[in-house]
Short mmCIF file of C-alpha atoms in Angstrom, two decimals:
data_model
loop_
_atom_site.label_atom_id
_atom_site.label_comp_id
_atom_site.label_asym_id
_atom_site.label_seq_id
_atom_site.Cartn_x
_atom_site.Cartn_y
_atom_site.Cartn_z
CA MET A 271 40.52 28.15 -2.44
CA GLU A 272 40.03 31.84 -3.24
CA LEU A 273 39.48 34.05 -0.22
CA GLN A 274 36.60 35.84 -1.96
CA LEU A 275 34.78 32.55 -2.61
CA LEU A 276 35.21 31.50 1.02
CA ALA A 277 33.90 34.86 2.23
CA LEU A 278 30.84 34.59 -0.02
CA PHE A 279 30.23 31.04 1.19
CA LEU A 280 30.36 32.20 4.81
CA ILE A 281 27.86 34.98 4.05
CA ALA A 282 25.61 32.45 2.29
CA GLY A 283 25.94 30.19 5.33
CA LEU A 284 24.84 33.01 7.62
CA ALA A 285 21.86 33.68 5.35
CA SER A 286 21.03 29.97 5.52
CA LEU A 287 21.21 30.03 9.32
CA PHE A 288 18.92 33.05 9.37
CA MET A 289 16.45 31.20 7.19
CA SER A 290 16.70 28.18 9.50
CA TRP A 291 15.96 30.39 12.48
CA VAL A 292 12.97 31.92 10.72
CA ILE A 293 11.65 28.45 9.88
CA GLY A 294 11.99 27.31 13.49
CA ALA A 295 10.39 30.48 14.80
CA GLY A 296 7.60 30.40 12.21
CA SER A 297 4.98 27.90 11.15
CA SER A 298 7.13 24.73 11.31
CA GLY A 299 8.11 25.53 14.89
CA ALA A 300 4.65 26.57 16.04
CA THR A 301 2.01 24.58 14.19
CA PRO A 302 2.94 21.00 15.24
CA PHE A 303 2.20 21.62 18.92
CA ALA A 304 -0.23 24.53 18.74
CA PRO A 305 -3.23 22.13 18.76
CA ALA A 306 -1.78 20.30 21.79
CA VAL A 307 -1.20 23.58 23.63
CA GLY A 308 -4.71 24.71 22.72
CA ALA A 309 -6.08 21.45 24.13
CA ASN A 310 -4.08 22.02 27.36
CA ALA A 311 -2.05 18.87 26.76
CA ILE A 312 1.33 20.64 27.13
CA SER A 313 2.63 24.05 28.18
CA THR A 314 3.87 26.59 25.63
CA MET A 315 7.51 26.57 26.70
CA ARG A 316 7.68 22.77 26.91
CA ALA A 317 6.10 22.55 23.46
CA ALA A 318 8.75 24.89 22.03
CA PHE A 319 11.49 22.79 23.62
CA VAL A 320 10.12 19.48 22.28
CA VAL A 321 9.40 20.80 18.77
CA GLY A 322 12.98 22.08 18.53
CA ILE A 323 14.45 18.69 19.47
CA PHE A 324 12.27 16.75 17.04
CA GLY A 325 12.79 19.35 14.31
CA LEU A 326 16.56 18.91 14.64
CA ALA A 327 16.20 15.12 14.50
CA GLY A 328 14.03 15.32 11.39
CA ALA A 329 16.43 17.72 9.68
CA VAL A 330 19.42 15.41 10.17
CA THR A 331 17.71 12.11 9.33
CA GLN A 332 15.24 13.13 6.60
CA GLY A 333 16.39 16.44 5.16
CA ALA A 334 18.41 15.21 2.19
CA ASN A 335 15.62 14.72 -0.38
CA VAL A 336 14.07 18.18 -0.16
CA SER A 337 17.50 19.80 0.18
CA GLU A 338 18.63 18.19 -3.07
CA ALA A 339 15.45 19.26 -4.87
CA VAL A 340 15.69 22.85 -3.66
CA GLY A 341 19.43 23.09 -4.30
CA ARG A 342 19.66 21.47 -7.72
CA GLY A 343 16.20 20.66 -9.06
CA LEU A 344 14.34 23.96 -9.45
CA VAL A 345 16.27 25.63 -12.27
CA GLY A 346 18.00 23.99 -15.23
CA GLY A 347 21.08 25.06 -17.15
CA VAL A 348 22.72 27.08 -14.37
CA THR A 349 24.21 26.57 -10.94
CA LEU A 350 23.43 29.34 -8.50
CA PRO A 351 26.63 31.19 -7.53
CA ALA A 352 27.22 32.31 -3.97
CA THR A 353 25.73 35.73 -4.69
CA GLY A 354 22.59 34.10 -6.11
CA VAL A 355 22.25 31.87 -3.06
CA ILE A 356 22.57 34.88 -0.77
CA VAL A 357 19.93 36.83 -2.70
CA ALA A 358 17.49 33.90 -2.77
CA LEU A 359 17.85 33.11 0.94
CA LEU A 360 17.65 36.72 2.07
CA ALA A 361 14.61 37.35 -0.13
CA GLY A 362 12.80 34.29 1.20
CA ALA A 363 13.81 34.83 4.83
CA GLY A 364 13.05 38.54 4.66
CA LEU A 365 9.52 37.93 3.43
CA MET A 366 9.04 35.26 6.11
CA ALA A 367 10.27 37.64 8.80
CA VAL A 368 7.80 40.27 7.60
CA GLY A 369 5.04 37.67 7.77
CA ILE A 370 5.95 36.69 11.33
CA TYR A 371 6.09 40.35 12.41
CA THR A 372 2.84 41.41 10.74
CA GLY A 373 0.90 38.18 11.32
CA TYR A 374 0.28 37.52 7.62
CA PRO A 375 0.37 33.79 6.70
CA ILE A 376 3.37 33.91 4.36
CA ALA A 377 4.34 30.33 3.51
CA THR A 378 7.99 29.30 3.76
CA ALA A 379 7.92 26.79 0.91
CA PHE A 380 6.27 29.27 -1.44
CA THR A 381 8.69 32.11 -0.68
CA VAL A 382 11.89 30.09 -0.92
CA THR A 383 10.79 28.20 -4.04
CA GLY A 384 9.72 31.42 -5.72
CA ALA A 385 12.92 33.25 -4.76
CA ILE A 386 15.20 30.49 -6.06
CA ILE A 387 13.30 30.20 -9.35
CA GLY A 388 13.38 33.99 -9.74
CA VAL A 389 17.11 34.19 -9.11
CA GLY A 390 17.77 31.24 -11.43
CA MET A 391 15.76 32.80 -14.25
CA ALA A 392 17.60 36.10 -13.83
CA LEU A 393 20.85 34.16 -14.30
CA GLY A 394 19.60 32.66 -17.56
CA GLY A 395 18.36 29.35 -16.22
CA THR A 396 15.62 27.28 -17.83
CA PRO A 397 12.39 26.11 -16.18
CA VAL A 398 12.23 22.52 -14.95
CA TRP A 399 8.61 21.92 -15.91
CA GLY A 400 8.47 18.33 -14.70
CA LYS A 401 9.47 19.34 -11.16
CA TYR A 402 7.13 22.34 -11.24
CA GLN A 403 4.23 20.07 -12.16
CA GLN A 404 5.07 17.77 -9.27
CA ILE A 405 5.35 20.67 -6.82
CA GLY A 406 2.18 22.31 -8.14
CA ALA A 407 0.23 19.05 -7.84
CA VAL A 408 1.28 18.63 -4.20
CA TRP A 409 0.47 22.26 -3.38
CA VAL A 410 -2.96 22.09 -5.04
CA LEU A 411 -3.91 18.66 -3.70
CA THR A 412 -2.75 19.28 -0.14
CA PRO A 413 -5.85 21.26 0.91
CA VAL A 414 -8.16 18.76 -0.80
CA VAL A 415 -6.53 15.59 0.52
CA GLY A 416 -5.54 16.93 3.92
CA GLY A 417 -8.84 18.67 4.54
CA GLY A 418 -10.82 15.68 3.27
CA PHE A 419 -8.92 13.17 5.40
CA ALA A 420 -9.27 15.39 8.48
CA TYR A 421 -12.99 15.73 7.75
CA ALA A 422 -13.35 11.94 7.56
CA ILE A 423 -11.48 11.33 10.81
CA ALA A 424 -13.30 14.08 12.71
CA SER A 425 -16.63 12.69 11.47
CA VAL A 426 -15.90 9.26 12.94
CA LEU A 427 -14.30 10.08 16.29
CA PRO A 428 -17.34 11.54 18.08
CA ARG A 429 -19.81 8.88 16.90
CA PRO A 430 -21.25 6.78 19.77
CA ASP A 431 -21.51 3.67 17.59
CA VAL A 432 -17.76 3.75 16.88
CA PRO A 433 -15.87 3.49 20.19
CA GLU A 434 -12.68 5.51 20.49
CA SER A 435 -11.00 2.49 22.03
CA ALA A 436 -11.08 1.09 18.48
CA THR A 437 -10.69 4.17 16.24
CA ILE A 438 -7.78 5.89 18.01
CA PRO A 439 -5.60 2.72 18.18
CA THR A 440 -6.37 2.01 14.49
CA LEU A 441 -5.32 5.51 13.46
CA ALA A 442 -2.19 5.25 15.61
CA ALA A 443 -1.36 1.90 14.00
CA LEU A 444 -1.64 3.51 10.54
CA VAL A 445 0.81 6.22 11.58
CA GLY A 446 3.14 3.55 13.01
CA VAL A 447 3.16 1.60 9.74
CA VAL A 448 3.99 4.74 7.74
CA LEU A 449 6.77 5.67 10.16
CA ALA A 450 8.25 2.17 9.92
CA ASN A 451 8.41 2.40 6.10
CA VAL A 452 9.71 5.93 5.54
CA GLU A 453 13.44 6.35 4.92
CA PHE A 454 15.94 7.70 7.42
CA ALA A 455 19.56 8.57 6.86
CA PHE A 456 22.16 5.99 7.89
CA LEU A 457 19.68 3.04 8.07
CA GLY A 458 20.33 1.76 4.55
CA PRO A 459 23.19 -0.30 3.15
CA ASP A 460 26.64 1.32 3.48
CA GLY A 461 25.21 4.08 5.68
CA GLY A 462 22.75 5.31 3.05
CA PRO A 463 19.05 6.02 3.52
CA GLY A 464 16.78 3.16 4.51
CA SER A 465 13.62 2.32 6.43
CA LEU A 466 13.11 0.37 9.64
CA THR A 467 11.31 -2.37 7.72
CA SER A 468 14.26 -2.71 5.34
CA LEU A 469 16.75 -2.70 8.20
CA GLY A 470 15.09 -5.63 9.97
CA PRO A 471 15.29 -8.12 7.07
CA ARG A 472 18.89 -7.09 6.39
CA LEU A 473 19.92 -7.69 10.00
CA LEU A 474 18.08 -11.01 10.07
CA ASP A 475 19.42 -11.97 6.63
CA ILE A 476 15.88 -12.27 5.22
CA ASP A 477 14.86 -10.85 1.87
CA GLY A 478 11.57 -10.23 0.12
CA VAL A 479 8.30 -8.36 0.30
CA VAL A 480 6.88 -10.88 2.76
CA ALA A 481 9.38 -9.86 5.43
CA THR A 482 8.56 -6.16 4.97
CA VAL A 483 4.83 -6.83 5.18
CA ALA A 484 5.32 -9.00 8.25
CA LEU A 485 7.37 -6.34 10.02
CA SER A 486 4.85 -3.64 9.08
CA GLY A 487 2.06 -5.81 10.49
CA THR A 488 4.04 -6.37 13.68
CA VAL A 489 4.56 -2.63 14.15
CA ALA A 490 0.84 -2.01 13.55
CA ALA A 491 -0.14 -4.69 16.07
CA VAL A 492 2.24 -3.43 18.75
CA VAL A 493 1.15 0.20 18.36
CA TRP A 494 -2.54 -0.75 18.26
CA ALA A 495 -2.27 -2.86 21.42
CA ALA A 496 -0.32 -0.20 23.34
CA VAL A 497 -2.72 2.64 22.45
CA TYR A 498 -5.77 0.44 23.01
CA ARG A 499 -4.59 -0.45 26.52
CA ASP A 500 -3.83 3.20 27.27
CA ILE A 501 -7.21 4.45 26.02
CA ARG A 502 -9.13 1.77 27.92
CA HIS A 503 -7.25 2.53 31.13
CA ASP A 504 -7.49 6.34 30.94
CA GLU A 505 -9.38 7.79 27.98
CA ALA A 506 -8.57 11.47 28.59
CA GLY A 507 -4.93 10.77 29.38
CA GLY A 508 -4.62 8.37 26.48
CA LEU A 509 -5.98 10.95 24.02
CA ARG A 510 -3.55 13.51 25.40
CA ARG A 511 -0.59 11.18 24.97
CA VAL A 512 -1.61 10.28 21.41
CA LEU A 513 -1.93 13.99 20.64
CA LEU A 514 1.56 14.69 22.02
CA ALA A 515 3.04 11.79 20.04
CA LEU A 516 1.44 13.09 16.84
CA GLY A 517 2.70 16.60 17.54
CA SER A 518 6.22 15.20 17.95
CA LEU A 519 5.97 13.30 14.66
CA VAL A 520 4.68 16.37 12.82
CA ALA A 521 7.54 18.41 14.30
CA PHE A 522 9.97 15.71 13.15
CA SER A 523 8.45 15.77 9.66
CA ALA A 524 8.60 19.56 9.62
CA GLY A 525 12.33 19.46 10.31
CA GLY A 526 12.88 16.90 7.54
CA SER A 527 10.89 18.95 5.06
CA GLN A 528 11.67 22.54 5.96
CA VAL A 529 15.44 22.29 6.52
CA GLY A 530 15.83 21.79 2.78
CA LEU A 531 14.43 25.25 2.20
CA ALA A 532 17.24 26.73 4.27
CA VAL A 533 20.26 24.62 3.33
CA GLY A 534 19.30 23.31 -0.13
CA PRO A 535 20.67 26.37 -1.96
CA LEU A 536 24.06 25.80 -0.29
CA LEU A 537 24.55 22.32 -1.75
CA PRO A 538 25.85 23.43 -5.20
CA LEU A 539 28.41 25.63 -3.45
CA LEU A 540 29.85 22.65 -1.58
CA ASP A 541 31.28 21.34 -4.87
CA ASP A 542 33.42 24.47 -5.17
CA VAL A 543 34.24 25.06 -1.51
CA GLY A 544 34.58 21.46 -0.36
CA VAL A 545 35.04 22.26 3.34
CA LEU A 546 31.77 20.75 4.58
CA SER A 547 29.77 17.63 3.85
CA PRO A 548 26.01 17.72 3.10
CA ALA A 549 25.41 15.96 6.43
CA ALA A 550 27.21 18.76 8.28
CA VAL A 551 25.16 21.37 6.44
CA LEU A 552 21.94 19.55 7.38
CA LEU A 553 23.08 19.47 11.01
CA GLY A 554 23.74 23.20 10.91
CA GLY A 555 20.31 23.86 9.44
CA GLY A 556 18.72 21.62 12.06
CA LEU A 557 20.48 23.52 14.84
CA GLY A 558 19.21 26.79 13.36
CA ILE A 559 15.65 25.40 13.42
CA LEU A 560 16.15 24.27 17.01
CA VAL A 561 17.33 27.72 18.13
CA GLY A 562 14.45 29.35 16.25
CA SER A 563 11.97 27.01 17.91
CA TRP A 564 13.34 27.73 21.37
CA THR A 565 13.67 31.50 21.00
CA GLY A 566 11.00 32.55 18.53
CA ALA A 567 8.31 29.88 18.42
CA PRO A 568 6.81 30.27 21.95
CA ARG A 569 5.13 33.54 21.03
CA MET A 570 3.59 32.12 17.87
CA ILE A 571 2.63 28.85 19.59
CA LYS A 572 0.77 30.83 22.23
CA SER A 573 -0.96 32.93 19.57
CA LEU A 574 -1.95 29.95 17.44
CA ALA A 575 -3.05 27.93 20.48
CA GLN A 576 -5.71 30.55 21.18
CA ASP A 577 -7.15 29.90 17.73
CA TYR A 578 -6.92 26.15 18.27
CA SER A 579 -8.25 26.15 21.85
CA SER A 580 -11.73 25.20 20.63
CA LEU A 581 -10.45 22.14 18.78
CA GLY A 582 -10.10 19.76 21.70
CA PRO A 583 -7.94 16.62 21.54
CA ARG A 584 -10.13 14.73 19.03
CA ARG A 585 -10.22 17.43 16.38
CA SER A 586 -6.53 18.08 16.98
CA ILE A 587 -5.78 14.40 16.35
CA ALA A 588 -7.92 14.56 13.21
CA ALA A 589 -5.86 17.53 12.01
CA LEU A 590 -2.40 16.18 12.87
CA ILE A 591 -2.69 12.71 11.30
CA PRO A 592 -3.14 13.93 7.70
CA SER A 593 -0.52 16.59 8.38
CA PHE A 594 2.02 13.91 9.24
CA LEU A 595 1.10 11.75 6.24
CA ILE A 596 1.27 14.62 3.73
CA ALA A 597 4.56 15.87 5.15
CA GLN A 598 6.13 12.44 4.84
CA LEU A 599 4.88 12.11 1.25
CA ALA A 600 6.47 15.46 0.43
CA VAL A 601 9.77 14.36 2.02
CA PHE A 602 9.68 11.14 -0.02
CA LEU A 603 9.03 13.04 -3.28
CA GLY A 604 11.55 15.75 -2.45
CA VAL A 605 8.91 18.47 -2.77
CA PRO A 606 9.06 21.65 -0.65
CA VAL A 607 5.70 21.92 1.10
CA SER A 608 4.15 24.57 3.35
CA PHE A 609 3.24 23.47 6.86
CA ASN A 610 1.03 26.51 7.09
CA GLU A 611 -0.98 25.13 4.17
CA ILE A 612 -1.04 21.58 5.58
CA ILE A 613 -2.20 22.49 9.08
CA VAL A 614 -4.71 25.15 8.05
CA SER A 615 -6.33 22.79 5.53
CA ALA A 616 -6.56 19.98 8.08
CA ILE A 617 -8.07 22.28 10.70
CA ILE A 618 -10.67 23.55 8.22
CA GLY A 619 -11.58 19.96 7.33
CA SER A 620 -11.94 18.83 10.94
CA GLY A 621 -13.88 21.98 11.78
CA ALA A 622 -16.31 21.46 8.93
CA ALA A 623 -16.99 17.90 10.13
CA VAL A 624 -17.97 19.12 13.59
CA GLY A 625 -19.55 22.51 12.91
CA GLY A 626 -20.75 22.14 9.32
CA SER A 627 -20.56 24.96 6.80
CA GLU A 628 -20.98 27.54 9.56
CA ALA A 629 -17.55 26.58 10.93
CA VAL A 630 -15.89 27.56 7.65
CA ASP A 631 -15.27 31.24 6.88
CA PRO A 632 -15.03 31.59 3.06
CA ARG A 633 -13.56 35.08 3.28
CA LYS A 634 -10.78 33.98 5.62
CA ILE A 635 -10.01 31.02 3.37
CA LEU A 636 -9.78 33.28 0.31
CA VAL A 637 -7.47 35.68 2.16
CA THR A 638 -5.23 32.80 3.27
CA VAL A 639 -5.09 31.25 -0.21
CA GLY A 640 -4.36 34.69 -1.66
CA ALA A 641 -1.51 35.12 0.82
CA TRP A 642 -0.06 31.75 -0.24
CA ALA A 643 -0.23 32.60 -3.95
CA GLY A 644 1.04 36.10 -3.27
CA SER A 645 3.98 34.70 -1.28
CA PHE A 646 5.22 32.72 -4.27
CA THR A 647 4.63 35.50 -6.81
CA LEU A 648 6.21 38.20 -4.66
CA ALA A 649 9.23 36.06 -3.82
CA LEU A 650 9.76 35.19 -7.48
CA ALA A 651 9.57 38.86 -8.43
CA VAL A 652 11.90 39.94 -5.61
CA GLY A 653 14.42 37.21 -6.43
CA PHE A 654 14.37 37.97 -10.17
CA GLY A 655 14.50 41.73 -9.68
CA SER A 656 17.25 41.68 -7.07
CA MET A 657 19.48 39.35 -9.09
CA THR A 658 18.88 41.34 -12.28
CA ALA A 659 19.85 44.54 -10.47
CA MET A 660 23.03 42.93 -9.12
CA ASN A 661 24.01 41.70 -12.58
CA ALA A 662 23.57 45.23 -13.94
CA PHE A 663 26.35 46.57 -11.72
#
């Protein structure tokens, strides 16, 4: 192996770790538990500790799909060299760091995706329109679906004719079924990806859709019964525990989705360097997210919790359930998605259900959407311009 290539790979690895830290310190490390902190269900420091652990777990067990898409699926015809990876990661992480410092809602997925596409185009790559359409559809539909689902849940929870001893367990059972059917690393045949519902039939030597449906129904029944008993015994405590469980799942999903933004660009380099496996790279990215969550997220969690303090546990639950579902869909599709966009949309939807149109600030929404679009455009321009300038020398 050439010494120069190894040195460039190490620099790219450091840039990837910096991006991982920024992700952990930013929206993916703060938003999952900010509603719980705002509802006084958990302290700020404990929330940062828990979100870091679950983010690491999600990165290791669910990070492969998005990592592959970010590393190899955004630009056709070229493979990003080490210098291109460094430029893309530093451009994305730099813009994210500016957003964290200034308080502007710069979205991680938008900046990294834009930077990689910009760098790839500067190197002569071709657009991958099919993947762009998929990504664009998820980005555009996230506010509609997430906000609409949160609106529907928040509209039902406070109704006196629909007891929470029935609605909360039903929602928890839905989340349990989804969790049982999503894929995790190492659960499939020969150590590949697989779901809990596929693992059960394989261990019991049973095959077929009926077994999967039966196991899904069993998970739903167990979760429903456990949450129902908890809510009936202690409603306030039960709501708090459901909220904490949802925050943990969203943090887990954030790790599985966001780690790909940090380590995905490194994957093509592994073919040339060959000193690390993709699993080791995912672990490194997960550790970077964990450190970012522990060291940088508490400040943002505390800041966001002040905005979310008026939500209460019910609206927080209404916001976190669609956030978890959308994040898992993005992981399944291998689409980089912004947790800033997911959470903000869900909070707007739940707020509109409780406070009506007066709870929605159109100007703030326009500014936020403009910041999201600007994040992608600016990152693309910075990535393209920086790589073009480097090629000129």
